[in-house]
mmCIF file of C-alpha atoms in Angstrom:
data_model
loop_
_atom_site.group_PDB
_atom_site.id
_atom_site.type_symbol
_atom_site.label_atom_id
_atom_site.label_comp_id
_atom_site.label_asym_id
_atom_site.label_seq_id
_atom_site.Cartn_x
_atom_site.Cartn_y
_atom_site.Cartn_z
ATOM 1 C CA MET A 1 0.445 -0.084 -0.362
ATOM 2 C CA LEU A 2 1.046 3.363 -0.997
ATOM 3 C CA PRO A 3 2.249 5.816 1.757
ATOM 4 C CA GLN A 4 -0.706 8.236 2.901
ATOM 5 C CA HIS A 5 1.701 11.896 1.597
ATOM 6 C CA TRP A 6 2.051 10.011 -1.513
ATOM 7 C CA LEU A 7 -2.035 9.349 -2.132
ATOM 8 C CA ASP A 8 -2.294 12.889 -0.807
ATOM 9 C CA ALA A 9 0.006 14.301 -3.487
ATOM 10 C CA TRP A 10 -1.860 12.367 -6.348
ATOM 11 C CA THR A 11 -5.348 13.053 -4.729
ATOM 12 C CA ALA A 12 -3.909 17.116 -5.142
ATOM 13 C CA TRP A 13 -2.492 16.714 -8.617
ATOM 14 C CA ARG A 14 -5.767 14.573 -9.603
ATOM 15 C CA ASN A 15 -8.223 17.312 -8.342
ATOM 16 C CA ARG A 16 -5.965 20.449 -9.653
ATOM 17 C CA LEU A 17 -6.191 18.912 -13.332
ATOM 18 C CA VAL A 18 -9.927 17.650 -13.118
ATOM 19 C CA SER A 19 -10.716 21.066 -11.892
ATOM 20 C CA ASN A 20 -8.853 22.954 -14.676
ATOM 21 C CA PRO A 21 -11.120 24.304 -17.589
ATOM 22 C CA ARG A 22 -8.793 23.885 -20.302
ATOM 23 C CA PHE A 23 -7.950 20.463 -19.120
ATOM 24 C CA GLN A 24 -11.976 19.729 -19.233
ATOM 25 C CA HIS A 25 -12.716 21.256 -22.835
ATOM 26 C CA TRP A 26 -9.663 19.095 -24.089
ATOM 27 C CA ALA A 27 -11.119 15.821 -22.457
ATOM 28 C CA ALA A 28 -14.431 16.498 -23.817
ATOM 29 C CA GLY A 29 -13.128 16.283 -27.195
ATOM 30 C CA PHE A 30 -10.444 14.007 -27.061
ATOM 31 C CA PRO A 31 -11.597 10.505 -28.183
ATOM 32 C CA LEU A 32 -10.312 8.303 -25.776
ATOM 33 C CA THR A 33 -11.124 10.635 -22.852
ATOM 34 C CA ARG A 34 -14.720 11.712 -24.179
ATOM 35 C CA PRO A 35 -16.593 8.689 -22.794
ATOM 36 C CA ILE A 36 -15.391 9.464 -19.433
ATOM 37 C CA ALA A 37 -15.709 13.501 -19.758
ATOM 38 C CA HIS A 38 -19.215 12.796 -20.595
ATOM 39 C CA GLN A 39 -20.315 9.882 -17.881
ATOM 40 C CA SER A 40 -18.587 12.475 -15.498
ATOM 41 C CA ALA A 41 -20.553 15.525 -16.327
ATOM 42 C CA GLU A 42 -23.764 13.193 -16.588
ATOM 43 C CA ARG A 43 -23.393 12.403 -13.135
ATOM 44 C CA LEU A 44 -22.716 15.783 -11.993
ATOM 45 C CA PHE A 45 -25.615 17.521 -13.819
ATOM 46 C CA ASN A 46 -27.482 14.362 -12.108
ATOM 47 C CA LEU A 47 -26.190 15.849 -8.534
ATOM 48 C CA VAL A 48 -27.337 19.159 -9.288
ATOM 49 C CA ALA A 49 -30.609 18.141 -11.046
ATOM 50 C CA GLY A 50 -31.744 15.562 -8.840
ATOM 51 C CA PHE A 51 -34.420 17.583 -6.889
ATOM 52 C CA VAL A 52 -36.062 18.530 -9.893
ATOM 53 C CA TYR A 53 -36.044 14.715 -11.034
ATOM 54 C CA SER A 54 -37.776 13.563 -7.706
ATOM 55 C CA GLN A 55 -40.587 16.690 -8.134
ATOM 56 C CA VAL A 56 -41.112 15.089 -11.488
ATOM 57 C CA LEU A 57 -41.630 11.794 -10.148
ATOM 58 C CA LEU A 58 -43.728 13.287 -7.100
ATOM 59 C CA ALA A 59 -46.082 14.730 -9.944
ATOM 60 C CA CYS A 60 -46.336 11.251 -12.027
ATOM 61 C CA VAL A 61 -47.206 9.641 -8.428
ATOM 62 C CA ARG A 62 -49.994 11.789 -7.480
ATOM 63 C CA LEU A 63 -51.660 11.994 -10.833
ATOM 64 C CA ASN A 64 -51.947 8.416 -10.557
ATOM 65 C CA LEU A 65 -49.807 8.206 -13.821
ATOM 66 C CA PRO A 66 -48.763 4.587 -13.622
ATOM 67 C CA THR A 67 -52.253 3.545 -12.528
ATOM 68 C CA LEU A 68 -53.691 5.213 -15.892
ATOM 69 C CA LEU A 69 -51.197 3.537 -17.941
ATOM 70 C CA ALA A 70 -51.369 0.066 -16.370
ATOM 71 C CA PRO A 71 -54.110 -1.067 -18.917
ATOM 72 C CA GLY A 72 -51.698 0.033 -21.955
ATOM 73 C CA PRO A 73 -50.732 3.094 -23.801
ATOM 74 C CA MET A 74 -52.821 6.607 -23.671
ATOM 75 C CA THR A 75 -52.853 9.611 -26.207
ATOM 76 C CA LEU A 76 -51.823 12.881 -24.788
ATOM 77 C CA GLU A 77 -55.450 14.261 -25.388
ATOM 78 C CA ALA A 78 -56.611 11.457 -23.316
ATOM 79 C CA LEU A 79 -54.045 11.713 -20.620
ATOM 80 C CA SER A 80 -54.876 15.355 -20.360
ATOM 81 C CA LYS A 81 -58.263 14.952 -19.689
ATOM 82 C CA ALA A 82 -57.845 11.915 -17.144
ATOM 83 C CA MET A 83 -55.038 13.859 -14.797
ATOM 84 C CA ASP A 84 -56.929 17.242 -15.192
ATOM 85 C CA LEU A 85 -54.130 18.821 -16.788
ATOM 86 C CA PRO A 86 -53.713 21.443 -19.504
ATOM 87 C CA PHE A 87 -52.549 19.672 -22.192
ATOM 88 C CA ALA A 88 -49.212 21.997 -23.261
ATOM 89 C CA SER A 89 -48.361 21.082 -19.366
ATOM 90 C CA THR A 90 -49.468 17.110 -20.031
ATOM 91 C CA VAL A 91 -46.718 17.493 -23.053
ATOM 92 C CA ARG A 92 -44.321 18.718 -20.741
ATOM 93 C CA LEU A 93 -45.148 15.977 -17.831
ATOM 94 C CA MET A 94 -44.996 13.427 -20.392
ATOM 95 C CA SER A 95 -41.501 14.372 -21.563
ATOM 96 C CA ALA A 96 -39.689 14.856 -18.385
ATOM 97 C CA ALA A 97 -41.271 11.531 -17.302
ATOM 98 C CA GLN A 98 -40.305 9.697 -20.751
ATOM 99 C CA SER A 99 -36.199 11.473 -20.247
ATOM 100 C CA LEU A 100 -36.655 9.400 -16.555
ATOM 101 C CA ASN A 101 -37.889 6.074 -18.068
ATOM 102 C CA LEU A 102 -41.083 6.666 -16.278
ATOM 103 C CA VAL A 103 -42.788 5.941 -19.781
ATOM 104 C CA GLU A 104 -41.889 5.773 -23.075
ATOM 105 C CA LEU A 105 -43.189 6.648 -26.489
ATOM 106 C CA ALA A 106 -45.614 4.145 -28.197
ATOM 107 C CA GLY A 107 -46.252 5.426 -31.436
ATOM 108 C CA PRO A 108 -46.906 9.519 -32.305
ATOM 109 C CA GLY A 109 -48.390 11.144 -29.629
ATOM 110 C CA ARG A 110 -48.755 8.151 -27.465
ATOM 111 C CA TYR A 111 -47.409 7.098 -24.034
ATOM 112 C CA ALA A 112 -47.073 4.001 -22.164
ATOM 113 C CA LEU A 113 -45.461 2.877 -18.832
ATOM 114 C CA GLY A 114 -41.508 2.943 -19.118
ATOM 115 C CA MET A 115 -39.553 0.536 -17.037
ATOM 116 C CA HIS A 116 -39.311 2.719 -14.111
ATOM 117 C CA GLY A 117 -42.739 3.528 -14.206
ATOM 118 C CA ALA A 118 -43.988 -0.139 -14.355
ATOM 119 C CA ALA A 119 -41.713 -0.997 -10.917
ATOM 120 C CA LEU A 120 -42.996 2.148 -9.452
ATOM 121 C CA LEU A 121 -46.665 0.498 -10.170
ATOM 122 C CA GLY A 122 -46.078 -2.952 -8.807
ATOM 123 C CA ASN A 123 -44.622 -1.465 -5.227
ATOM 124 C CA GLY A 124 -47.044 0.493 -3.899
ATOM 125 C CA GLY A 125 -44.808 1.395 -0.605
ATOM 126 C CA LEU A 126 -42.382 3.169 -3.059
ATOM 127 C CA SER A 127 -45.554 5.290 -3.781
ATOM 128 C CA GLU A 128 -46.142 6.303 -0.042
ATOM 129 C CA MET A 129 -42.670 6.789 0.263
ATOM 130 C CA ILE A 130 -42.522 9.347 -2.588
ATOM 131 C CA GLN A 131 -45.431 11.237 -1.308
ATOM 132 C CA HIS A 132 -43.935 11.093 2.178
ATOM 133 C CA HIS A 133 -40.926 12.773 1.079
ATOM 134 C CA THR A 134 -42.783 16.051 1.063
ATOM 135 C CA LEU A 135 -41.956 16.094 4.390
ATOM 136 C CA PHE A 136 -38.346 15.415 4.215
ATOM 137 C CA TYR A 137 -37.736 17.962 1.690
ATOM 138 C CA ALA A 138 -39.659 20.646 4.041
ATOM 139 C CA ASP A 139 -36.864 19.920 6.681
ATOM 140 C CA LEU A 140 -34.163 20.108 4.023
ATOM 141 C CA ALA A 141 -35.205 23.386 2.630
ATOM 142 C CA ASP A 142 -31.918 24.778 4.570
ATOM 143 C CA PRO A 143 -29.358 21.982 4.917
ATOM 144 C CA VAL A 144 -27.036 24.303 6.367
ATOM 145 C CA ALA A 145 -28.969 25.439 9.094
ATOM 146 C CA LEU A 146 -30.249 21.514 9.703
ATOM 147 C CA LEU A 147 -26.672 20.513 10.197
ATOM 148 C CA ARG A 148 -25.472 23.492 12.106
ATOM 149 C CA GLN A 149 -28.640 23.203 14.716
ATOM 150 C CA GLY A 150 -29.749 19.625 14.521
ATOM 151 C CA GLY A 151 -33.137 18.050 13.678
ATOM 152 C CA GLY A 152 -35.680 17.043 15.987
ATOM 153 C CA GLN A 153 -37.933 20.030 15.598
ATOM 154 C CA GLY A 154 -39.263 19.843 11.991
ATOM 155 C CA GLN A 155 -42.138 18.296 9.900
ATOM 156 C CA LEU A 156 -40.352 14.484 10.075
ATOM 157 C CA ALA A 157 -40.167 14.749 13.852
ATOM 158 C CA ALA A 158 -43.918 15.807 14.447
ATOM 159 C CA PHE A 159 -44.443 12.240 11.860
ATOM 160 C CA TRP A 160 -43.006 9.880 13.801
ATOM 161 C CA PRO A 161 -44.280 10.151 17.488
ATOM 162 C CA TYR A 162 -41.253 7.992 19.142
ATOM 163 C CA ALA A 163 -39.029 10.782 17.942
ATOM 164 C CA ALA A 164 -41.274 13.594 19.212
ATOM 165 C CA TYR A 165 -42.215 12.672 22.329
ATOM 166 C CA ASP A 166 -40.464 12.216 25.641
ATOM 167 C CA LYS A 167 -42.918 9.248 26.528
ATOM 168 C CA PRO A 168 -43.753 7.880 23.096
ATOM 169 C CA ASP A 169 -46.291 5.270 24.680
ATOM 170 C CA SER A 170 -48.654 7.898 25.701
ATOM 171 C CA ALA A 171 -49.197 8.590 21.797
ATOM 172 C CA ASP A 172 -52.989 8.371 21.132
ATOM 173 C CA GLY A 173 -54.145 6.568 17.935
ATOM 174 C CA ASP A 174 -54.618 9.794 15.901
ATOM 175 C CA ALA A 175 -50.945 10.875 16.025
ATOM 176 C CA ILE A 176 -49.657 7.076 15.492
ATOM 177 C CA SER A 177 -52.089 6.443 12.983
ATOM 178 C CA HIS A 178 -50.209 7.967 9.749
ATOM 179 C CA TYR A 179 -46.751 6.752 10.371
ATOM 180 C CA SER A 180 -48.007 3.423 11.305
ATOM 181 C CA ALA A 181 -50.207 3.346 7.842
ATOM 182 C CA LEU A 182 -46.324 4.011 6.002
ATOM 183 C CA MET A 183 -44.541 1.177 8.024
ATOM 184 C CA ALA A 184 -46.857 -1.138 6.948
ATOM 185 C CA ALA A 185 -47.111 0.243 3.299
ATOM 186 C CA THR A 186 -43.487 -0.169 2.899
ATOM 187 C CA GLN A 187 -42.593 -3.408 4.783
ATOM 188 C CA PRO A 188 -43.246 -5.868 1.839
ATOM 189 C CA MET A 189 -40.166 -3.613 0.224
ATOM 190 C CA ILE A 190 -38.088 -5.511 2.538
ATOM 191 C CA ALA A 191 -39.560 -8.133 4.368
ATOM 192 C CA ALA A 192 -38.797 -10.780 1.513
ATOM 193 C CA ASP A 193 -35.517 -9.844 1.592
ATOM 194 C CA ILE A 194 -35.091 -10.692 5.323
ATOM 195 C CA VAL A 195 -37.201 -14.044 5.397
ATOM 196 C CA CYS A 196 -35.175 -15.110 2.237
ATOM 197 C CA ALA A 197 -31.765 -14.413 4.120
ATOM 198 C CA TYR A 198 -33.385 -16.058 7.170
ATOM 199 C CA PRO A 199 -35.836 -18.539 6.769
ATOM 200 C CA LEU A 200 -38.155 -19.051 9.891
ATOM 201 C CA ASP A 201 -39.657 -22.406 9.365
ATOM 202 C CA GLY A 202 -37.631 -24.066 12.134
ATOM 203 C CA HIS A 203 -39.194 -21.151 14.708
ATOM 204 C CA ARG A 204 -42.368 -21.772 17.171
ATOM 205 C CA LEU A 205 -42.761 -18.553 18.309
ATOM 206 C CA LEU A 206 -41.412 -14.979 16.810
ATOM 207 C CA MET A 207 -42.161 -11.718 18.460
ATOM 208 C CA ASP A 208 -41.244 -8.581 16.516
ATOM 209 C CA VAL A 209 -40.151 -5.474 18.279
ATOM 210 C CA GLY A 210 -41.584 -2.068 16.944
ATOM 211 C CA GLY A 211 -43.528 -4.536 14.718
ATOM 212 C CA GLY A 212 -45.954 -1.695 13.853
ATOM 213 C CA GLU A 213 -49.552 -2.889 12.055
ATOM 214 C CA GLY A 214 -47.657 -6.261 12.171
ATOM 215 C CA ALA A 215 -47.045 -6.209 8.351
ATOM 216 C CA PHE A 216 -43.822 -7.985 8.605
ATOM 217 C CA ALA A 217 -45.495 -10.489 11.617
ATOM 218 C CA CYS A 218 -48.419 -11.345 8.817
ATOM 219 C CA PHE A 219 -45.291 -11.778 5.941
ATOM 220 C CA ALA A 220 -43.810 -14.419 8.335
ATOM 221 C CA ALA A 221 -46.584 -16.082 9.390
ATOM 222 C CA ASN A 222 -47.873 -16.679 5.531
ATOM 223 C CA GLU A 223 -44.374 -18.030 4.861
ATOM 224 C CA ALA A 224 -43.822 -20.137 7.553
ATOM 225 C CA THR A 225 -47.352 -21.605 8.233
ATOM 226 C CA LYS A 226 -46.462 -23.177 11.644
ATOM 227 C CA LEU A 227 -44.929 -20.415 12.975
ATOM 228 C CA LYS A 228 -46.619 -18.404 15.704
ATOM 229 C CA VAL A 229 -45.888 -14.536 15.771
ATOM 230 C CA ARG A 230 -46.802 -11.430 18.227
ATOM 231 C CA VAL A 231 -46.028 -7.977 17.629
ATOM 232 C CA PHE A 232 -44.556 -5.866 20.937
ATOM 233 C CA ASP A 233 -45.226 -2.042 20.438
ATOM 234 C CA LEU A 234 -46.738 0.905 21.469
ATOM 235 C CA PRO A 235 -50.203 0.214 23.292
ATOM 236 C CA ALA A 236 -52.292 2.145 20.273
ATOM 237 C CA VAL A 237 -50.001 0.740 17.402
ATOM 238 C CA ALA A 238 -50.694 -2.710 19.142
ATOM 239 C CA GLU A 239 -54.215 -2.535 18.888
ATOM 240 C CA ARG A 240 -53.795 -1.801 15.440
ATOM 241 C CA ALA A 241 -51.637 -4.949 14.665
ATOM 242 C CA ARG A 242 -54.596 -7.072 16.533
ATOM 243 C CA GLN A 243 -57.327 -5.713 13.892
ATOM 244 C CA LYS A 244 -54.907 -6.267 11.039
ATOM 245 C CA PHE A 245 -54.377 -10.233 12.643
ATOM 246 C CA SER A 246 -58.083 -10.116 12.517
ATOM 247 C CA ALA A 247 -58.560 -8.720 9.166
ATOM 248 C CA GLU A 248 -55.900 -11.450 7.534
ATOM 249 C CA GLY A 249 -57.467 -14.402 9.609
ATOM 250 C CA LEU A 250 -54.355 -14.874 11.478
ATOM 251 C CA SER A 251 -56.069 -14.434 15.071
ATOM 252 C CA HIS A 252 -55.232 -18.402 16.310
ATOM 253 C CA ARG A 253 -51.542 -17.574 16.099
ATOM 254 C CA ALA A 254 -50.946 -14.050 15.981
ATOM 255 C CA ASP A 255 -50.921 -11.592 19.037
ATOM 256 C CA ALA A 256 -50.025 -8.232 20.203
ATOM 257 C CA VAL A 257 -48.944 -6.927 23.266
ATOM 258 C CA GLY A 258 -48.602 -2.935 24.007
ATOM 259 C CA GLY A 259 -45.480 -1.661 25.505
ATOM 260 C CA SER A 260 -42.412 0.475 25.154
ATOM 261 C CA PHE A 261 -39.023 -0.866 24.656
ATOM 262 C CA LEU A 262 -37.902 1.947 26.449
ATOM 263 C CA ASP A 263 -38.937 0.470 29.932
ATOM 264 C CA GLY A 264 -36.186 -2.347 29.364
ATOM 265 C CA ASP A 265 -37.878 -5.573 29.525
ATOM 266 C CA LEU A 266 -39.501 -7.444 26.845
ATOM 267 C CA PRO A 267 -42.327 -10.303 27.351
ATOM 268 C CA THR A 268 -40.484 -13.668 27.319
ATOM 269 C CA GLY A 269 -41.533 -16.859 25.292
ATOM 270 C CA ALA A 270 -40.295 -15.728 21.602
ATOM 271 C CA ASP A 271 -37.546 -18.436 20.387
ATOM 272 C CA VAL A 272 -37.089 -15.372 17.546
ATOM 273 C CA ILE A 273 -37.164 -11.612 18.298
ATOM 274 C CA THR A 274 -37.105 -9.507 15.227
ATOM 275 C CA LEU A 275 -35.942 -5.790 15.015
ATOM 276 C CA VAL A 276 -36.736 -4.339 11.607
ATOM 277 C CA ARG A 277 -35.937 -0.966 10.544
ATOM 278 C CA ILE A 278 -35.520 -0.170 14.426
ATOM 279 C CA LEU A 279 -32.074 0.406 15.797
ATOM 280 C CA HIS A 280 -30.898 2.848 13.245
ATOM 281 C CA ASP A 281 -33.773 5.294 14.464
ATOM 282 C CA HIS A 282 -32.032 5.407 17.901
ATOM 283 C CA ASP A 283 -29.266 6.444 19.482
ATOM 284 C CA ASP A 284 -26.333 4.301 21.191
ATOM 285 C CA GLN A 285 -27.530 4.196 24.495
ATOM 286 C CA THR A 286 -31.148 2.961 23.822
ATOM 287 C CA VAL A 287 -29.850 0.416 20.785
ATOM 288 C CA MET A 288 -28.017 -1.223 24.160
ATOM 289 C CA THR A 289 -30.815 -1.166 26.186
ATOM 290 C CA LEU A 290 -32.905 -2.905 23.456
ATOM 291 C CA LEU A 291 -30.436 -5.296 22.609
ATOM 292 C CA ARG A 292 -29.773 -6.366 26.309
ATOM 293 C CA ALA A 293 -33.389 -6.475 26.769
ATOM 294 C CA ALA A 294 -33.929 -9.037 23.962
ATOM 295 C CA TYR A 295 -31.138 -11.225 25.465
ATOM 296 C CA ARG A 296 -32.604 -11.350 28.569
ATOM 297 C CA ALA A 297 -35.840 -12.095 26.725
ATOM 298 C CA LEU A 298 -34.929 -14.952 24.653
ATOM 299 C CA PRO A 299 -34.456 -18.334 25.834
ATOM 300 C CA PRO A 300 -30.970 -20.188 25.826
ATOM 301 C CA GLY A 301 -30.019 -20.832 21.728
ATOM 302 C CA GLY A 302 -32.906 -18.287 20.741
ATOM 303 C CA VAL A 303 -32.212 -15.934 17.760
ATOM 304 C CA LEU A 304 -32.178 -12.176 17.664
ATOM 305 C CA LEU A 305 -33.094 -11.182 13.563
ATOM 306 C CA ILE A 306 -31.847 -7.569 12.860
ATOM 307 C CA GLY A 307 -32.755 -6.084 9.458
ATOM 308 C CA GLU A 308 -32.032 -2.914 8.445
ATOM 309 C CA PRO A 309 -30.138 -0.418 6.205
ATOM 310 C CA MET A 310 -26.485 -0.881 7.248
ATOM 311 C CA SER A 311 -23.512 2.169 6.779
ATOM 312 C CA GLY A 312 -20.318 1.110 4.828
ATOM 313 C CA ALA A 313 -21.445 -2.693 3.918
ATOM 314 C CA PRO A 314 -19.885 -3.601 1.813
ATOM 315 C CA ALA A 315 -18.534 0.334 0.967
ATOM 316 C CA LYS A 316 -20.265 3.650 1.812
ATOM 317 C CA ASP A 317 -23.114 4.180 -0.681
ATOM 318 C CA PRO A 318 -25.652 7.235 -1.365
ATOM 319 C CA MET A 319 -28.621 5.554 0.026
ATOM 320 C CA ALA A 320 -26.781 4.771 3.390
ATOM 321 C CA GLU A 321 -24.794 7.553 3.957
ATOM 322 C CA ALA A 322 -26.878 10.523 2.094
ATOM 323 C CA TYR A 323 -30.421 9.243 2.356
ATOM 324 C CA PHE A 324 -30.475 7.641 5.698
ATOM 325 C CA GLY A 325 -27.463 9.826 7.202
ATOM 326 C CA PHE A 326 -29.701 12.963 6.485
ATOM 327 C CA TYR A 327 -33.208 11.646 6.844
ATOM 328 C CA LEU A 328 -32.331 10.578 10.555
ATOM 329 C CA LEU A 329 -30.502 14.085 11.240
ATOM 330 C CA ALA A 330 -34.061 15.541 10.171
ATOM 331 C CA MET A 331 -36.000 13.072 12.432
ATOM 332 C CA GLY A 332 -33.749 13.836 15.375
ATOM 333 C CA ARG A 333 -32.388 10.725 16.498
ATOM 334 C CA GLY A 334 -30.092 7.764 15.469
ATOM 335 C CA ARG A 335 -28.087 6.715 12.686
ATOM 336 C CA ALA A 336 -27.230 3.770 10.121
ATOM 337 C CA ARG A 337 -24.504 1.615 11.713
ATOM 338 C CA ARG A 338 -21.517 -0.167 10.752
ATOM 339 C CA PRO A 339 -22.813 -4.352 10.668
ATOM 340 C CA SER A 340 -19.291 -4.581 12.759
ATOM 341 C CA GLU A 341 -20.820 -1.900 15.031
ATOM 342 C CA ILE A 342 -23.947 -3.787 15.574
ATOM 343 C CA LYS A 343 -22.176 -6.973 15.929
ATOM 344 C CA ALA A 344 -19.988 -5.678 18.755
ATOM 345 C CA MET A 345 -23.116 -4.003 20.401
ATOM 346 C CA ALA A 346 -24.991 -7.522 20.194
ATOM 347 C CA LYS A 347 -21.606 -9.109 21.931
ATOM 348 C CA GLU A 348 -21.775 -6.470 24.614
ATOM 349 C CA ALA A 349 -25.415 -7.703 25.130
ATOM 350 C CA GLY A 350 -24.539 -10.736 26.021
ATOM 351 C CA PHE A 351 -25.089 -12.388 22.509
ATOM 352 C CA ALA A 352 -22.518 -15.604 21.978
ATOM 353 C CA ARG A 353 -22.473 -15.604 18.239
ATOM 354 C CA VAL A 354 -23.478 -12.680 15.302
ATOM 355 C CA VAL A 355 -23.573 -13.679 11.449
ATOM 356 C CA ASN A 356 -24.057 -11.598 8.737
ATOM 357 C CA ARG A 357 -26.377 -12.970 6.020
ATOM 358 C CA PRO A 358 -26.385 -11.778 2.650
ATOM 359 C CA THR A 359 -29.799 -10.415 0.938
ATOM 360 C CA ARG A 360 -30.577 -9.423 -2.449
ATOM 361 C CA THR A 361 -30.886 -5.868 -2.269
ATOM 362 C CA PRO A 362 -28.366 -4.651 0.353
ATOM 363 C CA MET A 363 -28.786 -0.855 -0.394
ATOM 364 C CA LEU A 364 -32.322 -0.880 1.078
ATOM 365 C CA VAL A 365 -31.427 -3.757 4.067
ATOM 366 C CA ARG A 366 -28.758 -6.210 5.583
ATOM 367 C CA VAL A 367 -29.421 -9.071 7.844
ATOM 368 C CA LEU A 368 -27.572 -10.053 11.143
ATOM 369 C CA THR A 369 -28.888 -12.932 13.196
ATOM 370 C CA ALA A 370 -27.445 -12.932 16.990
ATOM 371 C CA TYR A 371 -27.111 -16.519 18.896
ATOM 372 C CA ARG A 372 -28.001 -16.435 22.382
#
């Protein structure tokens, strides 16, 4: 490995070269460097224009464009009427959506779903997240102020009761209804990955801590048909989970218990406890409290299953470092941790062995299993 001062000198030379307008002009025209220069310029402009692209996407979702085009191609005139937009605005939106691969031309003046639009149609939770981002973007209106003053006072903190309340278990049904619905809608995006990484057929009772309305518990119960499931969440949320279990016909092997893991104790009896998108919402002290509680609640040989976005895994990526980094900052608590950090914390809590289990979409969720 090269000495650090050599690497610093190389980086400084490279940056002087790349920032030189004369070099940029030359690189854009020289046949061997032209493709690299064009790709670099495109990536940089995508950073500059990224907010605009996200707003084009939001407009398509709010206007139900994927649903409108699901049966087949439509003309601009028909789309204008269906979306209640002026014709000129429809032309502008469709042109923008086509450039983002949300739609594609299907003949003169006709549009069909593009690859991204079709994928969006098949993932209702993603549409919910796109609309939820209006709160996130409001908190990011002045990112420098957010960095200097910290979060926890804006719209995201108000949306997530456990971030805004000193005593989250006192939140009523109205306060938790919106965030519980969002969690339920987006849970299928990662539930399949988690269960694929760690099949649950060998377990008797799963307790999903912070399990919301029971979306993951229902998915697990349907995948492992002999598995009993339990949700442990705030009392008002647990009631919604009971209603979900009843609607899904799972009441005979699913239940929900109200409480707060901030109290330090969890119900016993489960041989697998799941923490799905939980740890990254909290500070280190709270995470240690929860991990120790999970250890105490499990029997010897029991398993703690952790599934969430993680930092630096396998390398830094925009989803963990930029998206979740700033989302959790705006919310006012928590951070994405490296798998090695979570492993060390789990072992400090008492777990004997922690295994990293590969997932299909590691940018969205990674899985660790800790054994008591």
